[in-house]
Coordinates of C-alpha atoms (C1' of nucleotides) and ligand atoms in Angstrom, one line a residue:
Chain A
M1163 CA 69.1 95.5 111.5
K1164 CA 72.5 96.8 112.4
K1165 CA 75.6 95.8 110.7
K1166 CA 78.9 95.6 112.4
R1167 CA 80.5 97.6 115.2
E1168 CA 78.1 96.9 117.9
G1169 CA 79.0 94.8 120.9
K1170 CA 82.7 94.7 120.6
T1171 CA 84.7 95.0 123.8
T1172 CA 87.4 97.5 123.9
S1173 CA 90.8 97.6 125.6
K1174 CA 94.1 98.6 124.4
I1175 CA 94.2 99.0 120.7
F1176 CA 96.4 96.0 119.9
D1177 CA 98.8 94.7 122.5
D1178 CA 101.5 97.2 121.8
H1179 CA 99.4 100.2 121.2
D1180 CA 100.8 103.4 122.6
H1181 CA 97.7 105.1 124.0
G1182 CA 99.7 108.3 124.0
M1183 CA 97.4 110.1 126.3
C1184 CA 94.5 109.3 128.4
F1185 CA 91.0 110.8 128.1
D1186 CA 91.9 113.8 130.3
D1187 CA 95.0 114.6 128.4
A1188 CA 93.2 114.5 125.1
I1189 CA 90.5 116.8 126.4
E1190 CA 93.1 119.2 127.7
Q1191 CA 95.0 119.2 124.4
I1192 CA 92.0 120.0 122.4
E1193 CA 90.9 122.7 124.8
N1194 CA 94.3 124.3 124.6
Y1195 CA 94.3 124.1 120.8
F1196 CA 90.9 125.7 120.5
L1197 CA 91.8 128.4 122.9
K1198 CA 95.0 129.2 121.1
K1199 CA 93.2 129.3 117.7
N1200 CA 90.2 131.2 119.1
L1201 CA 87.8 128.5 118.2
Q1202 CA 84.7 127.6 120.1
F1203 CA 84.9 124.3 122.0
T1204 CA 81.2 124.2 122.3
P1205 CA 79.3 121.6 124.4
L1206 CA 78.3 119.7 121.3
R1207 CA 81.9 119.6 119.9
R1208 CA 83.2 118.6 123.3
K1209 CA 80.6 115.9 123.6
V1210 CA 81.3 114.4 120.1
F1211 CA 85.0 114.4 120.9
E1212 CA 84.4 112.8 124.3
I1213 CA 82.3 110.1 122.7
L1214 CA 85.1 109.3 120.3
I1215 CA 88.0 109.5 122.8
R1216 CA 86.0 107.6 125.5
D1217 CA 86.9 104.1 124.3
H1218 CA 89.0 105.3 121.4
K1219 CA 87.5 103.0 118.7
P1220 CA 86.0 103.9 115.4
L1221 CA 82.3 104.9 115.5
G1222 CA 79.9 105.4 112.6
A1223 CA 78.2 108.8 112.4
Y1224 CA 74.9 107.2 113.3
E1225 CA 76.4 105.6 116.4
I1226 CA 77.7 109.0 117.4
L1227 CA 74.2 110.4 116.9
E1228 CA 72.7 107.7 119.1
A1229 CA 75.2 108.6 121.8
L1230 CA 74.4 112.3 121.4
G1231 CA 70.7 111.5 121.7
R1232 CA 71.3 109.5 124.9
D1233 CA 73.1 112.5 126.3
G1234 CA 70.3 115.0 125.5
F1235 CA 71.7 116.5 122.3
S1236 CA 69.9 116.7 119.0
S1237 CA 70.5 113.6 116.9
S1238 CA 69.7 114.4 113.4
P1239 CA 72.4 113.5 110.9
P1240 CA 73.8 116.9 110.0
I1241 CA 74.6 117.5 113.6
A1242 CA 77.1 114.7 113.7
Y1243 CA 78.5 115.3 110.2
R1244 CA 79.1 118.9 110.7
V1245 CA 80.9 118.5 114.0
L1246 CA 82.9 115.6 112.6
D1247 CA 83.9 117.7 109.6
F1248 CA 85.0 120.5 111.9
L1249 CA 87.0 118.2 114.2
M1250 CA 88.6 116.5 111.1
E1251 CA 89.6 119.9 109.7
H1252 CA 91.6 120.5 112.8
G1253 CA 93.1 117.1 113.0
F1254 CA 91.4 115.8 116.1
V1255 CA 89.4 113.2 114.3
H1256 CA 90.1 111.0 111.3
K1257 CA 87.8 109.1 109.0
I1258 CA 88.5 105.4 108.5
Q1259 CA 87.3 105.0 104.9
G1260 CA 87.3 101.3 104.9
L1261 CA 84.7 101.3 107.8
N1262 CA 82.8 104.5 107.1
A1263 CA 83.7 105.4 110.7
F1264 CA 85.4 108.1 112.6
I1265 CA 88.1 107.9 115.2
A1266 CA 89.8 110.3 117.6
C1267 CA 93.4 111.1 116.6
S1268 CA 96.1 109.4 118.6
N1269 CA 98.6 112.1 118.0
P1270 CA 97.1 115.5 117.5
N1271 CA 98.8 118.9 117.7
H1272 CA 101.4 118.0 115.1
S1273 CA 100.5 117.9 111.5
H1274 CA 100.7 114.3 110.2
S1275 CA 99.5 112.0 107.5
P1276 CA 98.0 109.2 109.6
A1277 CA 98.0 105.6 108.6
F1278 CA 95.7 103.1 110.1
V1279 CA 96.0 99.4 111.0
I1280 CA 92.6 97.8 111.1
C1281 CA 91.8 94.3 112.3
R1282 CA 89.0 92.9 110.2
K1283 CA 88.0 90.5 113.0
C1284 CA 87.8 92.6 116.2
E1285 CA 87.7 95.9 114.3
K1286 CA 90.2 97.5 116.5
V1287 CA 92.1 100.3 114.8
A1288 CA 95.5 101.7 115.6
E1289 CA 96.8 104.9 114.2
V1290 CA 100.5 104.6 113.4
D1291 CA 103.1 106.9 112.1
E1292 CA 105.3 106.5 109.1
K1293 CA 108.2 104.9 110.8
K1294 CA 106.1 102.4 112.7
S1295 CA 104.1 101.5 109.7
G1296 CA 107.2 101.1 107.5
I1297 CA 105.5 103.3 104.9
S1298 CA 107.2 106.4 103.8
F1299 CA 105.4 109.3 102.2
A1300 CA 108.5 111.4 102.2
S1301 CA 109.2 110.9 98.6
A1302 CA 105.6 110.7 97.5
N1303 CA 106.1 113.3 94.8
I1304 CA 104.1 112.2 91.8
E1305 CA 105.0 113.9 88.6
N1306 CA 102.5 116.5 87.5
F1307 CA 100.6 116.2 90.8
E1308 CA 100.5 118.0 94.1
V1309 CA 99.5 115.6 96.9
E1310 CA 97.4 117.3 99.6
K1311 CA 96.1 114.4 101.6
T1312 CA 96.9 110.7 101.9
T1313 CA 94.7 107.9 102.9
V1314 CA 96.5 104.8 104.1
E1315 CA 94.7 101.9 105.7
M1316 CA 96.1 98.4 106.3
T1317 CA 93.5 95.8 106.9
G1318 CA 94.4 92.4 108.3
V1319 CA 94.2 90.3 111.4
C1320 CA 95.8 91.2 114.8
T1321 CA 97.8 88.6 116.7
T1322 CA 95.1 88.3 119.4
C1323 CA 92.5 87.4 116.8
S1324 CA 94.7 85.0 114.8
R1325 CA 95.7 83.2 118.0
A1326 CA 92.1 83.0 119.0
A1327 CA 91.2 81.4 115.6
T1328 CA 93.8 78.6 115.9
I1329 CA 92.9 77.5 119.4
Chain B
M30 CA 70.0 115.7 92.0
K31 CA 73.2 114.0 91.2
K32 CA 76.4 114.6 93.0
K33 CA 79.7 114.6 91.4
R34 CA 81.2 112.6 88.5
E35 CA 78.7 113.6 85.8
G36 CA 79.8 115.7 82.9
K37 CA 83.6 115.5 83.2
T38 CA 85.5 115.0 80.0
T39 CA 87.9 112.2 79.8
S40 CA 91.3 111.8 78.1
K41 CA 94.5 110.4 79.3
I42 CA 94.6 110.1 83.0
F43 CA 97.1 112.9 83.8
D44 CA 99.5 113.9 81.2
D45 CA 102.0 111.2 81.8
H46 CA 99.7 108.4 82.5
D47 CA 100.8 105.1 81.1
H48 CA 97.7 103.6 79.6
G49 CA 99.4 100.3 79.6
M50 CA 97.0 98.7 77.3
C51 CA 94.1 99.8 75.1
F52 CA 90.6 98.6 75.4
D53 CA 91.1 95.5 73.2
D54 CA 94.2 94.5 75.1
A55 CA 92.4 94.7 78.4
I56 CA 89.5 92.6 77.2
E57 CA 91.9 90.1 75.8
Q58 CA 93.8 89.9 79.1
I59 CA 90.7 89.3 81.1
E60 CA 89.4 86.8 78.7
N61 CA 92.6 84.8 78.9
Y62 CA 92.6 85.0 82.7
F63 CA 89.0 83.7 83.0
L64 CA 89.7 80.9 80.5
K65 CA 92.8 79.8 82.4
K66 CA 91.0 79.9 85.7
N67 CA 87.9 78.2 84.4
L68 CA 85.7 81.2 85.3
Q69 CA 82.8 82.4 83.3
F70 CA 83.2 85.6 81.4
T71 CA 79.5 86.1 81.1
P72 CA 77.9 88.8 79.0
L73 CA 77.1 90.7 82.2
R74 CA 80.6 90.5 83.5
R75 CA 82.0 91.5 80.2
K76 CA 79.7 94.4 79.9
V77 CA 80.5 95.8 83.3
F78 CA 84.2 95.5 82.6
E79 CA 83.7 97.2 79.2
I80 CA 81.9 100.0 80.9
L81 CA 84.7 100.6 83.3
I82 CA 87.6 100.2 80.8
R83 CA 85.8 102.2 78.1
D84 CA 87.0 105.6 79.3
H85 CA 88.9 104.3 82.3
K86 CA 87.7 106.6 84.9
P87 CA 86.1 105.9 88.3
L88 CA 82.3 105.2 88.1
G89 CA 79.9 104.9 91.0
A90 CA 77.9 101.6 91.2
Y91 CA 74.7 103.5 90.2
E92 CA 76.4 105.0 87.1
I93 CA 77.4 101.5 86.1
L94 CA 73.8 100.4 86.6
E95 CA 72.5 103.2 84.4
A96 CA 75.0 102.1 81.7
L97 CA 73.8 98.5 82.1
G98 CA 70.2 99.6 81.7
R99 CA 71.0 101.6 78.6
D100 CA 72.6 98.5 77.1
G101 CA 69.6 96.3 77.9
F102 CA 70.8 94.6 81.1
S103 CA 69.0 94.5 84.4
S104 CA 69.9 97.5 86.5
S105 CA 68.9 96.7 90.0
P106 CA 71.6 97.5 92.5
P107 CA 72.7 93.9 93.4
I108 CA 73.5 93.2 89.7
A109 CA 76.3 95.8 89.7
Y110 CA 77.6 95.1 93.2
R111 CA 77.8 91.4 92.7
V112 CA 79.7 91.7 89.4
L113 CA 82.0 94.4 90.9
D114 CA 82.8 92.2 93.9
F115 CA 83.6 89.4 91.5
L116 CA 85.9 91.5 89.3
M117 CA 87.5 93.0 92.4
E118 CA 88.3 89.5 93.8
H119 CA 90.2 88.7 90.7
G120 CA 92.0 92.0 90.6
F121 CA 90.4 93.5 87.4
V122 CA 88.6 96.3 89.2
H123 CA 89.5 98.4 92.3
K124 CA 87.4 100.4 94.5
I125 CA 88.4 104.0 95.2
Q126 CA 87.3 104.5 98.8
G127 CA 87.5 108.2 98.7
L128 CA 85.0 108.4 95.9
N129 CA 82.8 105.4 96.5
A130 CA 83.6 104.5 93.0
F131 CA 85.1 101.7 91.0
I132 CA 87.8 101.7 88.3
A133 CA 89.3 99.1 86.0
C134 CA 92.8 98.0 87.0
S135 CA 95.6 99.5 85.0
N136 CA 97.9 96.6 85.6
P137 CA 96.1 93.3 86.1
N138 CA 97.6 89.8 85.8
H139 CA 100.2 90.4 88.5
S140 CA 99.3 90.6 92.1
H141 CA 99.7 94.1 93.4
S142 CA 98.8 96.6 96.1
P143 CA 97.5 99.4 94.1
A144 CA 97.9 103.1 95.0
F145 CA 95.8 105.8 93.5
V146 CA 96.4 109.4 92.7
I147 CA 93.1 111.4 92.6
C148 CA 92.7 114.9 91.4
R149 CA 89.9 116.5 93.4
K150 CA 89.2 119.0 90.7
C151 CA 88.9 116.9 87.5
E152 CA 88.4 113.6 89.4
K153 CA 90.8 111.8 87.2
V154 CA 92.4 108.9 88.9
A155 CA 95.7 107.2 88.1
E156 CA 96.7 103.9 89.5
V157 CA 100.4 103.9 90.3
D158 CA 102.8 101.3 91.6
E159 CA 105.0 101.6 94.7
K160 CA 108.0 103.0 93.0
K161 CA 106.2 105.6 91.1
S162 CA 104.3 106.7 94.1
G163 CA 107.3 106.9 96.3
I164 CA 105.4 104.9 98.8
S165 CA 107.0 101.7 99.9
F166 CA 105.1 98.9 101.5
A167 CA 108.0 96.5 101.5
S168 CA 108.7 97.0 105.2
A169 CA 105.1 97.5 106.2
N170 CA 105.3 94.8 108.9
I171 CA 103.4 96.0 111.8
E172 CA 104.2 94.2 115.0
N173 CA 101.5 91.9 116.1
F174 CA 99.6 92.3 112.9
E175 CA 99.3 90.5 109.6
V176 CA 98.6 92.9 106.8
E177 CA 96.3 91.4 104.1
K178 CA 95.2 94.4 102.1
T179 CA 96.3 98.0 101.8
T180 CA 94.4 101.1 100.8
V181 CA 96.5 104.0 99.5
E182 CA 94.9 107.0 98.0
M183 CA 96.6 110.3 97.4
T184 CA 94.3 113.3 96.8
G185 CA 95.4 116.6 95.4
V186 CA 95.4 118.6 92.3
C187 CA 96.9 117.7 88.9
T188 CA 99.1 120.1 87.0
T189 CA 96.4 120.6 84.4
C190 CA 93.9 121.7 86.9
S191 CA 96.3 123.9 88.9
R192 CA 97.4 125.6 85.8
A193 CA 93.8 126.2 84.7
A194 CA 93.2 127.8 88.1
T195 CA 95.9 130.4 87.9
I196 CA 95.1 131.6 84.3
Chain C
dC34 C1' 72.4 147.6 119.9
dA35 C1' 73.1 146.5 115.3
dT36 C1' 74.9 143.3 112.5
dA37 C1' 77.8 139.9 110.7
dA38 C1' 79.7 135.5 111.4
dC39 C1' 79.3 131.3 113.5
dA40 C1' 76.8 127.4 115.4
dT41 C1' 72.9 124.5 115.9
dG42 C1' 68.3 122.6 114.9
dT43 C1' 65.0 120.4 111.6
dT44 C1' 63.0 118.2 107.5
dA45 C1' 63.6 116.0 103.6
dT46 C1' 66.1 113.5 100.3
dA47 C1' 70.1 111.8 97.9
dA48 C1' 73.6 108.4 97.4
dC49 C1' 75.6 104.0 98.5
dA50 C1' 75.0 99.1 99.7
dT51 C1' 73.0 94.5 101.2
dA52 C1' 69.4 90.8 102.6
dA53 C1' 66.5 87.5 101.0
dC54 C1' 64.5 84.8 97.9
dA55 C1' 63.1 83.2 93.0
dC56 C1' 64.6 81.6 88.8
dT57 C1' 67.9 80.1 85.1
dA58 C1' 72.1 78.3 83.3
dT59 C1' 76.1 75.6 83.7
dT60 C1' 78.8 72.0 85.4
dA61 C1' 79.8 67.4 87.4
dG62 C1' 78.7 62.9 88.4
dT63 C1' 76.0 58.6 87.4
Chain D
dA967 C1' 71.0 61.8 78.8
dC968 C1' 69.3 62.3 83.7
dT969 C1' 70.0 64.3 87.9
dA970 C1' 71.9 66.9 91.5
dA971 C1' 74.7 70.5 92.7
dT972 C1' 76.7 74.8 91.9
dA973 C1' 77.0 79.2 89.9
dG974 C1' 74.9 83.2 87.9
dT975 C1' 71.2 86.5 87.3
dG976 C1' 66.7 88.8 88.3
dT977 C1' 63.7 91.2 91.6
dT978 C1' 61.8 93.4 95.7
dA979 C1' 62.5 95.4 99.7
dT980 C1' 65.2 97.6 103.0
dG981 C1' 69.4 99.1 105.4
dT982 C1' 73.1 102.4 105.8
dT983 C1' 75.7 106.6 105.0
dA984 C1' 75.7 111.4 103.8
dT985 C1' 74.1 116.1 102.2
dA986 C1' 70.8 120.0 100.7
dA987 C1' 68.2 123.6 102.2
dC988 C1' 66.5 126.5 105.3
dA989 C1' 65.2 128.1 110.1
dT990 C1' 66.7 129.6 114.5
dG991 C1' 69.8 130.6 118.1
dT992 C1' 74.3 132.4 119.8
dT993 C1' 78.6 134.9 119.9
dA994 C1' 81.9 138.2 118.6
dT995 C1' 82.7 143.0 116.8
dG996 C1' 82.1 147.8 115.6
Ligands
ZN2736 ZN1 96.0 111.5 113.8
ZN2737 ZN1 91.8 91.6 116.1
ZN2738 ZN1 95.4 97.4 89.8
ZN2739 ZN1 92.9 117.5 87.6

DNA sequence: CATAACATGTTATAACATAACACTATTAGT
DNA sequence: ACTAATAGTGTTATGTTATAACATGTTATG
C-alpha cells in the first residue's frame, strides 16, 4: 500500500515558477561542474539526477529506486541513498524534510540556503530564494552558535488548489 | 543497535538558553490550557508531556515509548504517535524534522512559528523566536500561495562543542 | 602493474510511522 | 439513570524510510 506522491500530474511548479533551466541546461550545468571539480559523473549518478530533473518534483528514495530498476540499474536502497547524499553534498539535490523526499535544485552552481514552498494538496514544491520568500537569513547569527545549514519549508495551499476547492 | 541520542548529558540548552519556565510551571500551563479548552489531560498525555519536559531535549517516538513502558504504560507505537500528534496540535510539542524527534515547546500559550537551533555534536536543541533567530517570516508572502505552517531548523555547532573540539 | 581511492552491488536490519480494529471511558442528550 | 455518541487507549500487524557491513568492480596514480 503506497502512501502519497503517486499519480500526481506535473506541470510548472506553481503558476509563476521560474523553471530557470530546462532539462538539457540542468544536465549541462552538472556535467560542467563535475568536470571542473574532477568528479565522476557516472551513469548511475547521471540517471538519478535525470530522474529527479525529468519532471522536477520531489521523489522518495524508493520511488527513485523503482525508476532505477525500470532503467536496468540496481535498486537496493543504499544505491539511491548514496547517490542522493553525493548529489546533495554538491548542491544539485535537496531533501524536503517534510515529505521525506528529494528534489533537484532549481538554482545550482551558486551556494545558497534553499527555502521550499510546498503545497500540501498537490504536493508541488517550489524552491525559492531569500528575497522571493521574504525570509532573510542574513542576520541569522545566534549567540554562541555557528549555523552551518538551514532548513526552511513553508507548507500551505497553492492558488490553483485553493481555487479548485471553492468551485 | 541504536542510533544517536542515547547517552548525551543534559543541562541548559546552550549557555544562554532561556528556560522560560521550570517543569512545574510547564505542567501548570498545560493543565490550565486543557481545562480552559475542555480537553482531557489524561494520565497518558500528562506522562508523555512530563517525559518531554523533564530534561527538555528532543526524544524519538521510540524513546518516549520506552519511557512509557518503564512507567507502566502501554508502549506500542501508536500510543506515542497519537499523543504526540495531539500535543502538537495544541502547540505543546514540536517535531524536529531533522532529527525525527519531538521536543516540548519552550513558549506555549501563544501562537508561534517556532524555529530551532540544533547542535549536530551534542544534539541540544533551542527553540528561538523570530527576533532572536534573525529570521523574519513577517513578509513571507509567496505569490499564489497561502503559507499555513513553517519549518525552520538551523543546524550547526554550539560554542561549547566547538571549544571542546579545539582543546 | 601495483595499489590506493572511489564507486557500485548485495544482504540484512534498524529506525520511523500508520492502518485497522477492539475495547474502555467520558460526555451529552433524554 | 439509561442510552447513544464521542473520545481515548490497547493491540496486532504492516508499511515506509534509512543505514550497517561487507563484497566486488572500476578508475586514477605512481
Ligand atoms: Zn537549490
Ligand atoms: Zn497545489
Ligand atoms: Zn514552541
Ligand atoms: Zn553542542
